[in-house]
């Protein structure tokens, strides 16, 4: 059993060939002992979390190659989320799913490092619009160029591109389902 300390009730498992079925933990544990390999959503979440850590490490290495040592992967992701747009903090929160206190800290660091420009609103001096500075655009361009290299290394044809699209759609659907389940229950 994967998590003997927890009772998850029915577990939804993803089977090969895009088949899904609902099983109790007893059946799932029996299948894991046999030759039928199942991937549960909990195992998927663990892989996603490890992949996220690896991606942060990759971003940190790319930032170092670019000579950027005053911001980290989280701030780099904020820069990429801003992109070519001019956004309010609220729009950035919606776009990136950041926690308000975190984004305030990240934006202060980015502003202190001259990666973003804050433009005060003419109507309400308490609010501001945010856009990338020249320095921020350069960092984003460097990260996008590095990403192209990784995409070339990982993508060996149309099937790999379709697999990437399928993975994205699946993860996006999980994000929506898990978010709604957390808010409203199942």
PDB file of C-alpha atoms in Angstrom:
ATOM      1  CA  UNK A   1       0.000   0.000   0.000  1.00  0.00           C
ATOM      2  CA  UNK A   2       1.370   3.412  -0.930  1.00  0.00           C
ATOM      3  CA  UNK A   3       0.090   5.416   2.039  1.00  0.00           C
ATOM      4  CA  UNK A   4      -0.782   3.012   4.899  1.00  0.00           C
ATOM      5  CA  UNK A   5      -1.271   5.935   7.302  1.00  0.00           C
ATOM      6  CA  UNK A   6      -4.080   7.505   5.260  1.00  0.00           C
ATOM      7  CA  UNK A   7      -7.535   6.479   4.166  1.00  0.00           C
ATOM      8  CA  UNK A   8      -8.211   7.936   0.742  1.00  0.00           C
ATOM      9  CA  UNK A   9     -11.427   5.976   0.182  1.00  0.00           C
ATOM     10  CA  UNK A  10     -11.825   5.181  -3.474  1.00  0.00           C
ATOM     11  CA  UNK A  11      -8.754   5.930  -5.552  1.00  0.00           C
ATOM     12  CA  UNK A  12      -8.932   6.892  -9.210  1.00  0.00           C
ATOM     13  CA  UNK A  13      -6.140   5.204 -11.129  1.00  0.00           C
ATOM     14  CA  UNK A  14      -4.891   5.975 -14.596  1.00  0.00           C
ATOM     15  CA  UNK A  15      -4.299   2.855 -16.638  1.00  0.00           C
ATOM     16  CA  UNK A  16      -2.248   2.494 -19.796  1.00  0.00           C
ATOM     17  CA  UNK A  17      -4.020   3.417 -23.051  1.00  0.00           C
ATOM     18  CA  UNK A  18      -5.930   6.269 -21.352  1.00  0.00           C
ATOM     19  CA  UNK A  19      -8.357   3.962 -19.535  1.00  0.00           C
ATOM     20  CA  UNK A  20      -9.470   4.981 -16.062  1.00  0.00           C
ATOM     21  CA  UNK A  21     -11.306   3.043 -13.405  1.00  0.00           C
ATOM     22  CA  UNK A  22     -12.374   3.482  -9.826  1.00  0.00           C
ATOM     23  CA  UNK A  23     -10.905   0.998  -7.371  1.00  0.00           C
ATOM     24  CA  UNK A  24     -10.725   0.579  -3.635  1.00  0.00           C
ATOM     25  CA  UNK A  25      -7.285   0.637  -2.034  1.00  0.00           C
ATOM     26  CA  UNK A  26      -7.402  -3.141  -1.467  1.00  0.00           C
ATOM     27  CA  UNK A  27      -7.743  -3.806  -5.203  1.00  0.00           C
ATOM     28  CA  UNK A  28      -5.116  -1.183  -6.003  1.00  0.00           C
ATOM     29  CA  UNK A  29      -2.626  -2.769  -3.579  1.00  0.00           C
ATOM     30  CA  UNK A  30      -3.297  -6.208  -5.071  1.00  0.00           C
ATOM     31  CA  UNK A  31      -2.682  -4.863  -8.583  1.00  0.00           C
ATOM     32  CA  UNK A  32       0.609  -3.256  -7.528  1.00  0.00           C
ATOM     33  CA  UNK A  33       1.893  -6.607  -6.300  1.00  0.00           C
ATOM     34  CA  UNK A  34       1.119  -8.149  -9.680  1.00  0.00           C
ATOM     35  CA  UNK A  35       2.285  -7.304 -13.174  1.00  0.00           C
ATOM     36  CA  UNK A  36      -0.422  -4.687 -13.849  1.00  0.00           C
ATOM     37  CA  UNK A  37       1.295  -1.340 -13.301  1.00  0.00           C
ATOM     38  CA  UNK A  38      -1.081   1.421 -12.231  1.00  0.00           C
ATOM     39  CA  UNK A  39      -0.317   5.073 -11.706  1.00  0.00           C
ATOM     40  CA  UNK A  40      -2.436   6.754  -9.054  1.00  0.00           C
ATOM     41  CA  UNK A  41      -3.118  10.448  -8.853  1.00  0.00           C
ATOM     42  CA  UNK A  42      -1.096  10.553  -5.639  1.00  0.00           C
ATOM     43  CA  UNK A  43       1.924   9.086  -7.429  1.00  0.00           C
ATOM     44  CA  UNK A  44       1.348  11.578 -10.230  1.00  0.00           C
ATOM     45  CA  UNK A  45       1.319  14.421  -7.697  1.00  0.00           C
ATOM     46  CA  UNK A  46       4.624  13.192  -6.255  1.00  0.00           C
ATOM     47  CA  UNK A  47       6.185  13.121  -9.734  1.00  0.00           C
ATOM     48  CA  UNK A  48       4.826  16.607 -10.451  1.00  0.00           C
ATOM     49  CA  UNK A  49       6.334  17.916  -7.226  1.00  0.00           C
ATOM     50  CA  UNK A  50       9.730  16.347  -8.001  1.00  0.00           C
ATOM     51  CA  UNK A  51       9.595  17.655 -11.577  1.00  0.00           C
ATOM     52  CA  UNK A  52       8.805  21.132 -10.219  1.00  0.00           C
ATOM     53  CA  UNK A  53      11.869  20.989  -7.949  1.00  0.00           C
ATOM     54  CA  UNK A  54      14.019  19.817 -10.865  1.00  0.00           C
ATOM     55  CA  UNK A  55      12.653  22.624 -13.023  1.00  0.00           C
ATOM     56  CA  UNK A  56      13.501  25.148 -10.299  1.00  0.00           C
ATOM     57  CA  UNK A  57      17.027  23.772 -10.249  1.00  0.00           C
ATOM     58  CA  UNK A  58      17.204  24.084 -14.027  1.00  0.00           C
ATOM     59  CA  UNK A  59      15.971  27.688 -13.870  1.00  0.00           C
ATOM     60  CA  UNK A  60      18.548  28.452 -11.180  1.00  0.00           C
ATOM     61  CA  UNK A  61      21.306  27.044 -13.419  1.00  0.00           C
ATOM     62  CA  UNK A  62      20.072  29.049 -16.424  1.00  0.00           C
ATOM     63  CA  UNK A  63      19.922  32.228 -14.343  1.00  0.00           C
ATOM     64  CA  UNK A  64      23.522  31.593 -13.273  1.00  0.00           C
ATOM     65  CA  UNK A  65      24.556  31.150 -16.928  1.00  0.00           C
ATOM     66  CA  UNK A  66      22.891  34.489 -17.666  1.00  0.00           C
ATOM     67  CA  UNK A  67      24.854  36.124 -14.831  1.00  0.00           C
ATOM     68  CA  UNK A  68      21.713  36.722 -12.751  1.00  0.00           C
ATOM     69  CA  UNK A  69      22.334  36.077  -9.083  1.00  0.00           C
ATOM     70  CA  UNK A  70      19.954  38.461  -7.350  1.00  0.00           C
ATOM     71  CA  UNK A  71      16.693  36.649  -8.156  1.00  0.00           C
ATOM     72  CA  UNK A  72      15.647  33.017  -7.980  1.00  0.00           C
ATOM     73  CA  UNK A  73      13.443  30.660  -9.974  1.00  0.00           C
ATOM     74  CA  UNK A  74      10.195  31.931  -8.402  1.00  0.00           C
ATOM     75  CA  UNK A  75      10.953  35.517  -9.402  1.00  0.00           C
ATOM     76  CA  UNK A  76      12.015  34.350 -12.888  1.00  0.00           C
ATOM     77  CA  UNK A  77       8.625  32.661 -13.277  1.00  0.00           C
ATOM     78  CA  UNK A  78       6.932  35.939 -12.304  1.00  0.00           C
ATOM     79  CA  UNK A  79       8.947  37.721 -15.018  1.00  0.00           C
ATOM     80  CA  UNK A  80       7.850  35.100 -17.546  1.00  0.00           C
ATOM     81  CA  UNK A  81       4.239  35.435 -16.365  1.00  0.00           C
ATOM     82  CA  UNK A  82       4.357  39.198 -16.955  1.00  0.00           C
ATOM     83  CA  UNK A  83       5.849  38.733 -20.419  1.00  0.00           C
ATOM     84  CA  UNK A  84       5.114  41.546 -22.845  1.00  0.00           C
ATOM     85  CA  UNK A  85       2.009  42.695 -20.977  1.00  0.00           C
ATOM     86  CA  UNK A  86       1.434  45.590 -18.634  1.00  0.00           C
ATOM     87  CA  UNK A  87      -0.532  44.197 -15.705  1.00  0.00           C
ATOM     88  CA  UNK A  88      -1.949  45.190 -12.379  1.00  0.00           C
ATOM     89  CA  UNK A  89      -0.924  43.112  -9.362  1.00  0.00           C
ATOM     90  CA  UNK A  90      -4.435  41.625  -9.313  1.00  0.00           C
ATOM     91  CA  UNK A  91      -4.157  40.536 -12.938  1.00  0.00           C
ATOM     92  CA  UNK A  92      -0.778  38.992 -12.190  1.00  0.00           C
ATOM     93  CA  UNK A  93      -2.273  37.127  -9.234  1.00  0.00           C
ATOM     94  CA  UNK A  94      -5.004  35.746 -11.489  1.00  0.00           C
ATOM     95  CA  UNK A  95      -2.568  34.827 -14.233  1.00  0.00           C
ATOM     96  CA  UNK A  96       0.012  33.115 -12.049  1.00  0.00           C
ATOM     97  CA  UNK A  97      -2.048  31.755  -9.137  1.00  0.00           C
ATOM     98  CA  UNK A  98       0.310  33.354  -6.641  1.00  0.00           C
ATOM     99  CA  UNK A  99      -0.426  34.062  -3.014  1.00  0.00           C
ATOM    100  CA  UNK A 100      -0.773  37.804  -2.404  1.00  0.00           C
ATOM    101  CA  UNK A 101       1.974  38.041   0.220  1.00  0.00           C
ATOM    102  CA  UNK A 102       4.387  36.071  -1.983  1.00  0.00           C
ATOM    103  CA  UNK A 103       3.773  38.197  -5.056  1.00  0.00           C
ATOM    104  CA  UNK A 104       4.324  41.395  -3.084  1.00  0.00           C
ATOM    105  CA  UNK A 105       7.687  40.086  -1.894  1.00  0.00           C
ATOM    106  CA  UNK A 106       8.648  38.891  -5.399  1.00  0.00           C
ATOM    107  CA  UNK A 107       7.662  42.184  -6.993  1.00  0.00           C
ATOM    108  CA  UNK A 108       9.668  44.145  -4.425  1.00  0.00           C
ATOM    109  CA  UNK A 109      12.743  42.039  -5.209  1.00  0.00           C
ATOM    110  CA  UNK A 110      12.198  42.446  -8.952  1.00  0.00           C
ATOM    111  CA  UNK A 111      11.714  46.197  -8.607  1.00  0.00           C
ATOM    112  CA  UNK A 112      14.812  46.515  -6.407  1.00  0.00           C
ATOM    113  CA  UNK A 113      16.814  44.629  -9.051  1.00  0.00           C
ATOM    114  CA  UNK A 114      15.423  46.802 -11.881  1.00  0.00           C
ATOM    115  CA  UNK A 115      13.732  43.838 -13.595  1.00  0.00           C
ATOM    116  CA  UNK A 116      10.311  45.489 -13.617  1.00  0.00           C
ATOM    117  CA  UNK A 117       8.920  48.985 -13.908  1.00  0.00           C
ATOM    118  CA  UNK A 118       6.011  50.014 -11.682  1.00  0.00           C
ATOM    119  CA  UNK A 119       3.778  52.680 -13.146  1.00  0.00           C
ATOM    120  CA  UNK A 120       1.459  54.369 -10.657  1.00  0.00           C
ATOM    121  CA  UNK A 121      -2.171  54.607 -11.694  1.00  0.00           C
ATOM    122  CA  UNK A 122      -3.329  58.114 -12.572  1.00  0.00           C
ATOM    123  CA  UNK A 123      -6.714  57.523 -10.910  1.00  0.00           C
ATOM    124  CA  UNK A 124      -5.636  55.621  -7.806  1.00  0.00           C
ATOM    125  CA  UNK A 125      -2.111  56.264  -6.553  1.00  0.00           C
ATOM    126  CA  UNK A 126      -2.316  53.149  -4.352  1.00  0.00           C
ATOM    127  CA  UNK A 127      -2.425  50.826  -7.362  1.00  0.00           C
ATOM    128  CA  UNK A 128       0.211  50.329 -10.008  1.00  0.00           C
ATOM    129  CA  UNK A 129       0.726  48.656 -13.347  1.00  0.00           C
ATOM    130  CA  UNK A 130       3.750  46.421 -13.790  1.00  0.00           C
ATOM    131  CA  UNK A 131       5.794  45.743 -16.901  1.00  0.00           C
ATOM    132  CA  UNK A 132       9.202  44.307 -17.624  1.00  0.00           C
ATOM    133  CA  UNK A 133      12.141  46.688 -17.769  1.00  0.00           C
ATOM    134  CA  UNK A 134      14.845  46.269 -20.392  1.00  0.00           C
ATOM    135  CA  UNK A 135      16.791  44.124 -17.908  1.00  0.00           C
ATOM    136  CA  UNK A 136      13.702  41.964 -17.251  1.00  0.00           C
ATOM    137  CA  UNK A 137      13.075  41.502 -20.986  1.00  0.00           C
ATOM    138  CA  UNK A 138      16.707  40.419 -21.449  1.00  0.00           C
ATOM    139  CA  UNK A 139      16.415  37.790 -18.717  1.00  0.00           C
ATOM    140  CA  UNK A 140      13.153  36.481 -20.209  1.00  0.00           C
ATOM    141  CA  UNK A 141      14.702  36.345 -23.687  1.00  0.00           C
ATOM    142  CA  UNK A 142      17.651  34.362 -22.318  1.00  0.00           C
ATOM    143  CA  UNK A 143      15.364  31.933 -20.498  1.00  0.00           C
ATOM    144  CA  UNK A 144      13.156  31.488 -23.583  1.00  0.00           C
ATOM    145  CA  UNK A 145      16.232  30.794 -25.720  1.00  0.00           C
ATOM    146  CA  UNK A 146      17.413  28.170 -23.211  1.00  0.00           C
ATOM    147  CA  UNK A 147      13.906  26.659 -23.230  1.00  0.00           C
ATOM    148  CA  UNK A 148      14.074  26.286 -27.016  1.00  0.00           C
ATOM    149  CA  UNK A 149      17.252  24.263 -26.613  1.00  0.00           C
ATOM    150  CA  UNK A 150      15.600  21.938 -24.092  1.00  0.00           C
ATOM    151  CA  UNK A 151      12.534  21.608 -26.316  1.00  0.00           C
ATOM    152  CA  UNK A 152      14.742  20.609 -29.256  1.00  0.00           C
ATOM    153  CA  UNK A 153      16.507  18.036 -27.097  1.00  0.00           C
ATOM    154  CA  UNK A 154      13.235  16.579 -25.811  1.00  0.00           C
ATOM    155  CA  UNK A 155      11.126  16.734 -28.945  1.00  0.00           C
ATOM    156  CA  UNK A 156      11.950  14.188 -31.596  1.00  0.00           C
ATOM    157  CA  UNK A 157       8.930  14.492 -33.816  1.00  0.00           C
ATOM    158  CA  UNK A 158       5.225  15.000 -34.013  1.00  0.00           C
ATOM    159  CA  UNK A 159       4.407  12.241 -31.491  1.00  0.00           C
ATOM    160  CA  UNK A 160       6.515  13.953 -28.805  1.00  0.00           C
ATOM    161  CA  UNK A 161       4.721  17.247 -29.472  1.00  0.00           C
ATOM    162  CA  UNK A 162       1.338  15.507 -29.192  1.00  0.00           C
ATOM    163  CA  UNK A 163       2.456  13.830 -25.953  1.00  0.00           C
ATOM    164  CA  UNK A 164       3.474  17.206 -24.546  1.00  0.00           C
ATOM    165  CA  UNK A 165       0.084  18.668 -25.488  1.00  0.00           C
ATOM    166  CA  UNK A 166      -1.704  15.704 -23.904  1.00  0.00           C
ATOM    167  CA  UNK A 167       0.372  16.044 -20.726  1.00  0.00           C
ATOM    168  CA  UNK A 168      -0.445  19.758 -20.551  1.00  0.00           C
ATOM    169  CA  UNK A 169      -4.172  19.156 -21.051  1.00  0.00           C
ATOM    170  CA  UNK A 170      -4.199  16.400 -18.437  1.00  0.00           C
ATOM    171  CA  UNK A 171      -2.338  18.491 -15.865  1.00  0.00           C
ATOM    172  CA  UNK A 172      -4.563  21.494 -16.553  1.00  0.00           C
ATOM    173  CA  UNK A 173      -7.666  19.342 -16.075  1.00  0.00           C
ATOM    174  CA  UNK A 174      -6.227  17.972 -12.810  1.00  0.00           C
ATOM    175  CA  UNK A 175      -5.509  21.518 -11.650  1.00  0.00           C
ATOM    176  CA  UNK A 176      -9.129  22.482 -12.259  1.00  0.00           C
ATOM    177  CA  UNK A 177     -10.607  19.348 -10.678  1.00  0.00           C
ATOM    178  CA  UNK A 178      -8.332  19.453  -7.629  1.00  0.00           C
ATOM    179  CA  UNK A 179      -8.916  23.198  -7.182  1.00  0.00           C
ATOM    180  CA  UNK A 180     -12.682  22.762  -7.325  1.00  0.00           C
ATOM    181  CA  UNK A 181     -12.550  19.731  -5.029  1.00  0.00           C
ATOM    182  CA  UNK A 182     -10.548  21.733  -2.479  1.00  0.00           C
ATOM    183  CA  UNK A 183     -13.038  24.619  -2.637  1.00  0.00           C
ATOM    184  CA  UNK A 184     -16.348  22.803  -2.981  1.00  0.00           C
ATOM    185  CA  UNK A 185     -15.672  19.140  -2.157  1.00  0.00           C
ATOM    186  CA  UNK A 186     -16.116  16.226  -4.490  1.00  0.00           C
TER     187      UNK A 186
END
